[in-house]
PDB file of C-alpha atoms in Angstrom:
ATOM      1  CA  MET Q   4     -42.243 -77.179 -38.594  1.00 55.00           C
ATOM      2  CA  GLN Q   5     -39.234 -76.250 -40.773  1.00 60.00           C
ATOM      3  CA  ILE Q   6     -41.473 -74.362 -43.206  1.00 64.00           C
ATOM      4  CA  MET Q   7     -43.030 -72.396 -40.348  1.00 64.00           C
ATOM      5  CA  LYS Q   8     -39.545 -71.557 -39.011  1.00 65.00           C
ATOM      6  CA  LYS Q   9     -38.499 -70.304 -42.464  1.00 67.00           C
ATOM      7  CA  ILE Q  10     -41.617 -68.102 -42.651  1.00 66.00           C
ATOM      8  CA  ALA Q  11     -40.830 -66.691 -39.209  1.00 66.00           C
ATOM      9  CA  ASP Q  12     -37.271 -65.928 -40.355  1.00 68.00           C
ATOM     10  CA  VAL Q  13     -38.584 -64.082 -43.406  1.00 64.00           C
ATOM     11  CA  ARG Q  14     -41.009 -62.094 -41.244  1.00 65.00           C
ATOM     12  CA  LYS Q  15     -38.164 -61.118 -38.909  1.00 65.00           C
ATOM     13  CA  ALA Q  16     -36.071 -60.059 -41.892  1.00 62.00           C
ATOM     14  CA  ILE Q  17     -38.871 -57.909 -43.278  1.00 63.00           C
ATOM     15  CA  PHE Q  18     -39.410 -56.330 -39.870  1.00 61.00           C
ATOM     16  CA  ARG Q  19     -35.700 -55.624 -39.575  1.00 61.00           C
ATOM     17  CA  LEU Q  20     -35.734 -53.950 -42.979  1.00 57.00           C
ATOM     18  CA  CYS Q  21     -38.578 -51.712 -41.825  1.00 56.00           C
ATOM     19  CA  VAL Q  22     -36.638 -50.772 -38.704  1.00 56.00           C
ATOM     20  CA  VAL Q  23     -33.566 -49.689 -40.674  1.00 52.00           C
ATOM     21  CA  ALA Q  24     -33.192 -45.932 -40.572  1.00 47.00           C
ATOM     22  CA  TRP Q  25     -34.879 -44.262 -43.529  1.00 50.00           C
ATOM     23  CA  SER Q  26     -31.844 -42.104 -44.094  1.00 52.00           C
ATOM     24  CA  LYS Q  27     -29.887 -45.222 -45.052  1.00 57.00           C
ATOM     25  CA  LEU Q  28     -32.575 -46.220 -47.518  1.00 59.00           C
ATOM     26  CA  LYS Q  29     -32.326 -42.923 -49.382  1.00 65.00           C
ATOM     27  CA  THR Q  30     -29.066 -43.962 -51.012  1.00 69.00           C
ATOM     28  CA  LYS Q  31     -28.421 -46.837 -53.368  1.00 70.00           C
ATOM     29  CA  GLU Q  32     -25.685 -48.165 -51.075  1.00 71.00           C
ATOM     30  CA  GLY Q  33     -28.019 -48.109 -48.075  1.00 68.00           C
ATOM     31  CA  ILE Q  34     -30.669 -50.088 -49.943  1.00 69.00           C
ATOM     32  CA  MET Q  35     -28.094 -52.641 -51.109  1.00 70.00           C
ATOM     33  CA  ALA Q  36     -26.694 -53.009 -47.579  1.00 69.00           C
ATOM     34  CA  ALA Q  37     -30.171 -53.607 -46.164  1.00 65.00           C
ATOM     35  CA  MET Q  38     -30.981 -56.175 -48.862  1.00 67.00           C
ATOM     36  CA  ASN Q  39     -27.664 -57.997 -48.294  1.00 68.00           C
ATOM     37  CA  GLU Q  40     -28.358 -58.149 -44.578  1.00 64.00           C
ATOM     38  CA  ILE Q  41     -31.795 -59.644 -45.191  1.00 62.00           C
ATOM     39  CA  SER Q  42     -30.523 -62.203 -47.698  1.00 64.00           C
ATOM     40  CA  MET Q  43     -27.849 -63.328 -45.247  1.00 61.00           C
ATOM     41  CA  MET Q  44     -30.473 -63.754 -42.512  1.00 56.00           C
ATOM     42  CA  VAL Q  45     -32.890 -65.687 -44.703  1.00 56.00           C
ATOM     43  CA  GLU Q  46     -30.334 -67.841 -46.530  1.00 56.00           C
ATOM     44  CA  ALA Q  47     -28.339 -68.790 -43.447  1.00 53.00           C
ATOM     45  CA  PRO Q  48     -27.858 -72.547 -43.431  1.00 58.00           C
ATOM     46  CA  GLU Q  49     -30.068 -74.208 -40.912  1.00 65.00           C
ATOM     47  CA  ARG Q  50     -29.042 -77.191 -38.875  1.00 72.00           C
ATOM     48  CA  LYS Q  51     -30.904 -80.292 -39.957  1.00 83.00           C
ATOM     49  CA  THR Q  52     -33.042 -81.948 -37.348  1.00 89.00           C
ATOM     50  CA  PRO Q  53     -33.339 -85.740 -37.139  1.00 92.00           C
ATOM     51  CA  TYR Q  54     -36.873 -85.417 -38.502  1.00 93.00           C
ATOM     52  CA  THR Q  55     -35.739 -83.470 -41.583  1.00 92.00           C
ATOM     53  CA  MET Q  56     -32.920 -85.956 -42.205  1.00 92.00           C
ATOM     54  CA  VAL Q  57     -35.414 -88.840 -42.270  1.00 94.00           C
ATOM     55  CA  ILE Q  58     -37.823 -86.888 -44.478  1.00 94.00           C
ATOM     56  CA  ASP Q  59     -34.970 -86.071 -46.892  1.00 91.00           C
ATOM     57  CA  ILE Q  60     -34.081 -89.767 -47.020  1.00 91.00           C
ATOM     58  CA  TRP Q  61     -37.730 -90.620 -47.655  1.00 93.00           C
ATOM     59  CA  ALA Q  62     -37.974 -88.107 -50.524  1.00 91.00           C
ATOM     60  CA  ARG Q  63     -34.759 -89.500 -52.066  1.00 89.00           C
ATOM     61  CA  TRP Q  64     -36.053 -93.044 -51.567  1.00 88.00           C
ATOM     62  CA  ILE Q  65     -39.243 -92.142 -53.445  1.00 89.00           C
ATOM     63  CA  ALA Q  66     -37.150 -90.799 -56.336  1.00 84.00           C
ATOM     64  CA  LEU Q  67     -34.897 -93.869 -56.407  1.00 80.00           C
ATOM     65  CA  ARG Q  68     -37.849 -96.225 -56.159  1.00 73.00           C
ATOM     66  CA  ASP Q  69     -39.325 -94.764 -59.316  1.00 64.00           C
ATOM     67  CA  GLU Q  70     -36.064 -94.851 -61.307  1.00 66.00           C
ATOM     68  CA  PRO Q  71     -35.133 -98.054 -63.098  1.00 57.00           C
ATOM     69  CA  HIS Q  72     -31.660 -99.303 -62.176  1.00 57.00           C
ATOM     70  CA  SER Q  73     -29.478 -99.862 -65.199  1.00 53.00           C
ATOM     71  CA  GLY Q  74     -26.788-102.487 -65.337  1.00 53.00           C
ATOM     72  CA  GLY Q  75     -24.483-102.449 -62.340  1.00 54.00           C
ATOM     73  CA  ASP Q  76     -24.758 -98.736 -61.621  1.00 59.00           C
ATOM     74  CA  ILE Q  77     -25.645 -98.293 -57.983  1.00 60.00           C
ATOM     75  CA  HIS Q  78     -26.331 -94.890 -56.531  1.00 61.00           C
ATOM     76  CA  PRO Q  79     -24.068 -94.168 -53.519  1.00 58.00           C
ATOM     77  CA  GLN Q  80     -27.089 -93.671 -51.280  1.00 55.00           C
ATOM     78  CA  ASP Q  81     -28.669 -96.917 -52.469  1.00 59.00           C
ATOM     79  CA  SER Q  82     -27.591 -98.860 -49.403  1.00 77.00           C
ATOM     80  CA  LYS Q  83     -29.435-101.314 -47.235  1.00 81.00           C
ATOM     81  CA  ASP Q  84     -29.852 -98.871 -44.327  1.00 84.00           C
ATOM     82  CA  PHE Q  85     -30.924 -96.076 -46.650  1.00 85.00           C
ATOM     83  CA  MET Q  86     -33.565 -98.246 -48.292  1.00 86.00           C
ATOM     84  CA  LYS Q  87     -34.866 -99.487 -44.928  1.00 90.00           C
ATOM     85  CA  ALA Q  88     -35.136 -95.952 -43.553  1.00 92.00           C
ATOM     86  CA  GLY Q  89     -36.941 -94.741 -46.683  1.00 91.00           C
ATOM     87  CA  GLU Q  90     -39.352 -97.643 -46.630  1.00 93.00           C
ATOM     88  CA  ALA Q  91     -40.031 -97.202 -42.902  1.00 94.00           C
ATOM     89  CA  ALA Q  92     -40.748 -93.491 -43.405  1.00 95.00           C
ATOM     90  CA  GLU Q  93     -43.079 -94.338 -46.298  1.00 95.00           C
ATOM     91  CA  LEU Q  94     -45.031 -96.747 -44.103  1.00 95.00           C
ATOM     92  CA  MET Q  95     -45.322 -94.164 -41.334  1.00 96.00           C
ATOM     93  CA  ILE Q  96     -46.434 -91.462 -43.770  1.00 96.00           C
ATOM     94  CA  ASN Q  97     -48.986 -93.824 -45.316  1.00 95.00           C
ATOM     95  CA  ASP Q  98     -50.575 -94.172 -41.851  1.00 96.00           C
ATOM     96  CA  LEU Q  99     -51.201 -90.409 -41.632  1.00 96.00           C
ATOM     97  CA  PRO Q 100     -54.643 -88.891 -42.191  1.00 95.00           C
ATOM     98  CA  ARG Q 101     -55.115 -88.063 -45.872  1.00 95.00           C
ATOM     99  CA  VAL Q 102     -54.609 -84.297 -45.413  1.00 95.00           C
ATOM    100  CA  ASN Q 103     -51.262 -84.843 -43.682  1.00 95.00           C
ATOM    101  CA  TRP Q 104     -50.286 -87.570 -46.168  1.00 95.00           C
ATOM    102  CA  TRP Q 105     -50.834 -85.170 -49.053  1.00 94.00           C
ATOM    103  CA  ALA Q 106     -49.096 -82.314 -47.198  1.00 92.00           C
ATOM    104  CA  MET Q 107     -45.958 -84.404 -46.764  1.00 94.00           C
ATOM    105  CA  ARG Q 108     -45.853 -85.189 -50.457  1.00 93.00           C
ATOM    106  CA  LYS Q 109     -46.526 -81.578 -51.424  1.00 91.00           C
ATOM    107  CA  SER Q 110     -43.852 -80.243 -49.045  1.00 90.00           C
ATOM    108  CA  GLN Q 111     -41.213 -82.512 -50.634  1.00 90.00           C
ATOM    109  CA  GLY Q 112     -42.243 -81.816 -54.226  1.00 87.00           C
ATOM    110  CA  ILE Q 113     -43.657 -85.303 -54.781  1.00 88.00           C
ATOM    111  CA  ALA Q 114     -47.219 -84.007 -55.194  1.00 85.00           C
ATOM    112  CA  THR Q 115     -47.646 -80.867 -57.251  1.00 83.00           C
ATOM    113  CA  VAL Q 116     -51.109 -79.660 -56.271  1.00 85.00           C
ATOM    114  CA  TRP Q 117     -52.600 -78.881 -52.850  1.00 86.00           C
ATOM    115  CA  ILE Q 118     -56.110 -80.349 -53.060  1.00 88.00           C
ATOM    116  CA  PHE Q 119     -57.429 -79.273 -49.648  1.00 89.00           C
ATOM    117  CA  PRO Q 120     -58.597 -75.655 -49.974  1.00 88.00           C
ATOM    118  CA  ASN Q 121     -60.121 -75.686 -46.472  1.00 92.00           C
ATOM    119  CA  HIS Q 122     -56.823 -76.666 -44.817  1.00 90.00           C
ATOM    120  CA  SER Q 123     -53.547 -74.834 -44.461  1.00 90.00           C
ATOM    121  CA  LEU Q 124     -50.569 -76.642 -45.962  1.00 89.00           C
ATOM    122  CA  LEU Q 125     -48.272 -75.315 -43.229  1.00 88.00           C
ATOM    123  CA  ASP Q 126     -50.604 -76.509 -40.465  1.00 91.00           C
ATOM    124  CA  ALA Q 127     -50.937 -79.934 -42.082  1.00 92.00           C
ATOM    125  CA  VAL Q 128     -47.149 -80.325 -42.388  1.00 92.00           C
ATOM    126  CA  ALA Q 129     -46.634 -79.233 -38.773  1.00 92.00           C
ATOM    127  CA  GLU Q 130     -49.312 -81.680 -37.634  1.00 94.00           C
ATOM    128  CA  ALA Q 131     -47.662 -84.467 -39.624  1.00 94.00           C
ATOM    129  CA  GLU Q 132     -44.309 -83.668 -38.006  1.00 94.00           C
ATOM    130  CA  GLU Q 133     -45.897 -83.920 -34.547  1.00 94.00           C
ATOM    131  CA  ILE Q 134     -47.367 -87.319 -35.433  1.00 95.00           C
ATOM    132  CA  LEU Q 135     -44.285 -88.703 -37.199  1.00 96.00           C
ATOM    133  CA  THR Q 136     -41.494 -87.614 -34.841  1.00 95.00           C
ATOM    134  CA  PRO Q 137     -42.333 -90.063 -32.002  1.00 95.00           C
ATOM    135  CA  LYS Q 138     -42.867 -92.871 -34.504  1.00 95.00           C
ATOM    136  CA  MET Q 139     -39.522 -92.174 -36.175  1.00 95.00           C
ATOM    137  CA  ARG Q 140     -37.797 -91.948 -32.806  1.00 95.00           C
ATOM    138  CA  ASN Q 141     -39.028 -95.457 -31.912  1.00 94.00           C
ATOM    139  CA  HIS Q 142     -38.698 -97.253 -35.253  1.00 93.00           C
ATOM    140  CA  ILE Q 143     -35.623 -99.459 -35.605  1.00 92.00           C
ATOM    141  CA  ALA Q 144     -34.765 -98.161 -39.095  1.00 92.00           C
ATOM    142  CA  THR Q 145     -35.005 -94.449 -38.230  1.00 92.00           C
ATOM    143  CA  ARG Q 146     -34.200 -94.098 -34.531  1.00 91.00           C
ATOM    144  CA  ARG Q 147     -30.437 -93.853 -35.161  1.00 91.00           C
ATOM    145  CA  PHE Q 148     -31.018 -90.356 -36.557  1.00 90.00           C
ATOM    146  CA  PHE Q 149     -32.465 -89.270 -33.195  1.00 89.00           C
ATOM    147  CA  ASN Q 150     -29.551 -90.491 -31.045  1.00 83.00           C
TER     148      ASN Q 150
END
């Protein structure tokens, strides 16, 4: 859902650029002003939803899981609650249909290739969000993000 929102924001920005008076675009300053306005619209920080917070934790958990821990160095996020939330999200994602499972990994940079040419990545991610949100809201390790 977040990816689709970002695409909508970019489309709005492009439309707004097209609406800008052509007289402004004839000068270098006018072009720069229009481009600055678009970059501010597109790069505006978005408020994280509970779903995106859990998915970010899951992606970090995947990275930490694959890194060997050396000596007594403990990552600040390597806490009991963090690990439980990451593991719970992993179990929920593993229950998804294969297309959605792969889409989640691709959207977080865990998988590098989209192997479903007959499916849209954006649709698969949105579908996964619809499936995962109620599960995350009810799971003991992740529901605190939704309250």
